[in-house]
mmCIF file of C-alpha atoms in Angstrom:
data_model
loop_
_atom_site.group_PDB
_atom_site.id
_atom_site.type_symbol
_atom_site.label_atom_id
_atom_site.label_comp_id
_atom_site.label_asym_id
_atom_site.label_seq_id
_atom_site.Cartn_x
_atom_site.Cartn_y
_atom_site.Cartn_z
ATOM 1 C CA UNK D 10 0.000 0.000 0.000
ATOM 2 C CA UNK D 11 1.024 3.564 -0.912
ATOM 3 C CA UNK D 12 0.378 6.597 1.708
ATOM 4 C CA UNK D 13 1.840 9.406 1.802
ATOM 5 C CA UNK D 14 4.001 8.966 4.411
ATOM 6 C CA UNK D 15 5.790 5.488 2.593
ATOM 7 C CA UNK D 16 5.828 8.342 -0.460
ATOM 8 C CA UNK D 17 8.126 10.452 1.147
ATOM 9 C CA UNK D 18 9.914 7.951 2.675
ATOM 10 C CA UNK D 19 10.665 6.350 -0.824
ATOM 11 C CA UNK D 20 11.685 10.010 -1.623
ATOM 12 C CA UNK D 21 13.730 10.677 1.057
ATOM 13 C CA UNK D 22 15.467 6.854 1.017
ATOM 14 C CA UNK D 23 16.202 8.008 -3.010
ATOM 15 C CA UNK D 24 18.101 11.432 -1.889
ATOM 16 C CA UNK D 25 20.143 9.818 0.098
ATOM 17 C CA UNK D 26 21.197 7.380 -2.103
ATOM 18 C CA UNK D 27 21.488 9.370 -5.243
ATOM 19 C CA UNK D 28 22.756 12.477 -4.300
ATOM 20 C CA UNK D 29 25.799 13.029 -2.521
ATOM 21 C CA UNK D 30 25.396 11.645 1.101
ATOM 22 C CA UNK D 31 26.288 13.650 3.951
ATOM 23 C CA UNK D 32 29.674 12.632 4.990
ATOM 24 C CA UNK D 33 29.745 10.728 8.799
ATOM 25 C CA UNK D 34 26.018 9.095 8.331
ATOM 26 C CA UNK D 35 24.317 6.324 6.840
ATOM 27 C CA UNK D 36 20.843 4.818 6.474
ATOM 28 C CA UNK D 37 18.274 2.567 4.864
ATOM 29 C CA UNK D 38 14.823 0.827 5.407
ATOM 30 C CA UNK D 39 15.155 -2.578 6.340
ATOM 31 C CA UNK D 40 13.798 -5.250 4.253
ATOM 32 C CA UNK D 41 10.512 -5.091 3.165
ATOM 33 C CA UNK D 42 9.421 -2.022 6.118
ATOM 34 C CA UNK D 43 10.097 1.473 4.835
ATOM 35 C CA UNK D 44 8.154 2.645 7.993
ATOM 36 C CA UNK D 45 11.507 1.000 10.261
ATOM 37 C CA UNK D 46 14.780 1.956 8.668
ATOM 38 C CA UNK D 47 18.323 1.171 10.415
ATOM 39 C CA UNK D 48 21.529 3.513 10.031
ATOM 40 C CA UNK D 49 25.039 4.744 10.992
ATOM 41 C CA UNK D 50 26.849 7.357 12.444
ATOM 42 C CA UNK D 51 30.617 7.292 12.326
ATOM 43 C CA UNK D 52 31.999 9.576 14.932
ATOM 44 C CA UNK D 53 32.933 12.708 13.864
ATOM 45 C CA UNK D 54 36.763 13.543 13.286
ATOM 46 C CA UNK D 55 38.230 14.611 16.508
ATOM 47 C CA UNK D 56 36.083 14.314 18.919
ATOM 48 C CA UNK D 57 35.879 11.546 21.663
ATOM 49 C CA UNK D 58 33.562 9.393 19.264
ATOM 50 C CA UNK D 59 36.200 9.716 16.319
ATOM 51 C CA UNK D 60 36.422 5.500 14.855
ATOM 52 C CA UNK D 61 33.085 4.889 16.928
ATOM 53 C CA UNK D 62 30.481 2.823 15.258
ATOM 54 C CA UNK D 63 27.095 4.000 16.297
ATOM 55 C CA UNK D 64 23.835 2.314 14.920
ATOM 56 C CA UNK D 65 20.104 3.253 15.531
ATOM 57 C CA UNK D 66 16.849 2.836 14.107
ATOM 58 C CA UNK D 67 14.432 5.231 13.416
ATOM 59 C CA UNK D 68 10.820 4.197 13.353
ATOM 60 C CA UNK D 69 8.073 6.079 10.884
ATOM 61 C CA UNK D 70 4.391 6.802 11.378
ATOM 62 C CA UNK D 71 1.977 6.689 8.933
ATOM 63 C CA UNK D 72 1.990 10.601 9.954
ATOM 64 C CA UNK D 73 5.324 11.153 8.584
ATOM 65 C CA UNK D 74 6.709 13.506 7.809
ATOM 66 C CA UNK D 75 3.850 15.853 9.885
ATOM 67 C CA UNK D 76 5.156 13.801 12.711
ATOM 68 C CA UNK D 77 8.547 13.287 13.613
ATOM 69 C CA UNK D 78 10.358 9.391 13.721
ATOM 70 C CA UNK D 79 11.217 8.015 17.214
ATOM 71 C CA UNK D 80 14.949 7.215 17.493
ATOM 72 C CA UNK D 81 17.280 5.203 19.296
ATOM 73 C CA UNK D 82 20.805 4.128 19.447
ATOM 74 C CA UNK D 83 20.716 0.183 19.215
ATOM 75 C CA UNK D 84 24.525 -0.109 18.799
ATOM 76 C CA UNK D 85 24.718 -1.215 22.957
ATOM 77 C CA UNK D 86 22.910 -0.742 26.021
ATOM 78 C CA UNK D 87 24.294 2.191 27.532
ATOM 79 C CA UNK D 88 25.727 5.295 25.375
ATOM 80 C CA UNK D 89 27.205 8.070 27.610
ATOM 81 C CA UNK D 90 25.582 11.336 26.676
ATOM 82 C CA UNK D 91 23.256 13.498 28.562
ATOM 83 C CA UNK D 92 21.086 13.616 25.499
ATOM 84 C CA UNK D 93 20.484 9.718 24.958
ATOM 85 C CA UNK D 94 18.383 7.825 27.621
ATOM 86 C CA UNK D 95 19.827 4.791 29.132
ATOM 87 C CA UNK D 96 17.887 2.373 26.217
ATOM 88 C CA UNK D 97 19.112 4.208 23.736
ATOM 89 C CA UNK D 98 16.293 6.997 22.887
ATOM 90 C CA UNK D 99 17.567 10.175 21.759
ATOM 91 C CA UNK D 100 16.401 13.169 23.450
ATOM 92 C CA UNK D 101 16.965 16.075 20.494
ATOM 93 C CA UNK D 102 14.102 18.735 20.034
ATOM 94 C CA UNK D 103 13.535 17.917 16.528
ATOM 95 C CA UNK D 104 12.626 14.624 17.485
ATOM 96 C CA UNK D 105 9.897 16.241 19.763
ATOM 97 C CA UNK D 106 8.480 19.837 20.339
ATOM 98 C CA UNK D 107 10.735 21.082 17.029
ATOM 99 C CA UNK D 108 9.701 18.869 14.439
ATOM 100 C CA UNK D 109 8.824 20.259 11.179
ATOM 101 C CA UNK D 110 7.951 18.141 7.930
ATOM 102 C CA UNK D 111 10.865 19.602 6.162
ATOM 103 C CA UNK D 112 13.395 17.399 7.641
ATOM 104 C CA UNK D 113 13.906 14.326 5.600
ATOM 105 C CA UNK D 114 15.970 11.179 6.818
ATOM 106 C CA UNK D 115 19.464 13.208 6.048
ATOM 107 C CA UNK D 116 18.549 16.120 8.083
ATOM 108 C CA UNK D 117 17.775 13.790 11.496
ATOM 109 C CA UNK D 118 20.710 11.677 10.972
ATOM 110 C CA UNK D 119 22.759 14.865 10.468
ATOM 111 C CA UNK D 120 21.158 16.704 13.751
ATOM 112 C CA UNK D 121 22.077 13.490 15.753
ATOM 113 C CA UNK D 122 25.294 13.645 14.680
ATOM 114 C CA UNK D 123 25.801 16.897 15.501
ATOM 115 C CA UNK D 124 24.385 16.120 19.156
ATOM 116 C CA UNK D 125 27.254 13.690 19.056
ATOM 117 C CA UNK D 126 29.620 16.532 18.162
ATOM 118 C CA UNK D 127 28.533 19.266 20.607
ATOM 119 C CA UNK D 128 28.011 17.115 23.481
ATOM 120 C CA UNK D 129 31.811 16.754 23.275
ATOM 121 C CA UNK D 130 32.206 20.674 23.830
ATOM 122 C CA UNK D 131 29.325 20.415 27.032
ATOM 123 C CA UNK D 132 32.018 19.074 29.905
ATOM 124 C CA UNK D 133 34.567 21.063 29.524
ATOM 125 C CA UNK D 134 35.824 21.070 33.143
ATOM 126 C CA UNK D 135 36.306 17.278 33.243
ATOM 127 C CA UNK D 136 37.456 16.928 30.135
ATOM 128 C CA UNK D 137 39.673 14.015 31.136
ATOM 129 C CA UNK D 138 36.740 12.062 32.656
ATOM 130 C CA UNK D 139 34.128 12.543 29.966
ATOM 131 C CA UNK D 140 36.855 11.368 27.174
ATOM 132 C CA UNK D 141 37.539 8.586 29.042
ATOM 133 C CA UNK D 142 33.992 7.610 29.476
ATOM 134 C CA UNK D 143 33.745 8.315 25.658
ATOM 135 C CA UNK D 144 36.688 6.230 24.619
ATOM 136 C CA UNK D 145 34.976 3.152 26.386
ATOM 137 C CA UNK D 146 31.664 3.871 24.571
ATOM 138 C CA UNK D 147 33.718 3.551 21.132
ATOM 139 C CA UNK D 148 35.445 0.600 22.230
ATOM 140 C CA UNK D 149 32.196 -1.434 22.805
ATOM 141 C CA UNK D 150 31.037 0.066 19.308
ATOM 142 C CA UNK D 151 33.202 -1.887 17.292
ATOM 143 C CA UNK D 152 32.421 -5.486 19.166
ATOM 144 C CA UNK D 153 28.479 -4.431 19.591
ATOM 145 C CA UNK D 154 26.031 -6.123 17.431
#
């Protein structure tokens, strides 16, 4: 069946393919579900996630895109950032109170990335700590399923 909402994700699921995808992310439906699509950030160059693996899924409505996707980081059980819950749900505003139906697939996987990067700039007084912390989260990336 074709709604609107599988429309646009057909759309978006084309840009990203066909056009040149934004460097750091990744992301597809999985077989036979448009509405449940699975993807990839790499961590951003120098930062404390740089050669992380991070995967999530991001689940559609049949109200996309006038309703945002809920997403989650599936890559382990425990990422360490004040803006991801401890089972994985990202806590971003355009996930929630600052969704607007312009943002396609590329523009969510691009804000969580950049939640990844600024996040790294938020604990600046224990740097140490919080790099350590983040150096074990990109360890466990690379063995995670």
């Amino acid at each position: 069946m074709s709604t609107p909402a599988r429309k646009r994700l057909m759309r978006d699921f084309k840009r990203l393919q066909q056009q040149d995808p934004p460097a750091g992310i990744s992301g597809a439906p999985q077989d036979n579900n448009i509405m449940l699509w699975n993807a990839v950030i790499f961590g951003p160059d120098d930062t404390p996630w740089d050669g992380g693996t991070f995967k999530l899924s991001l689940q559609f409505s049949e109200d996309y895109p006038n309703k945002p996707p809920t997403g989650r980081f599936v890559s382990f059980s425990r990422m360490f950032h004040p803006n991801i819950y401890a089972d994985g749900s990202i806590c971003l505003d355009i996930l929630q109170n600052q969704w607007s139906p312009i943002y396609d697939v590329a523009a969510i996987l691009i804000y969580v990335e950049m939640l990844l990067i600024s996040s790294a700039r938020m604990f600046s007084e224990s740097k140490r700590e919080y790099n350590r912390r983040f150096r074990e989260v990109v360890e466990q990336s690379w063995t995670a399923d």
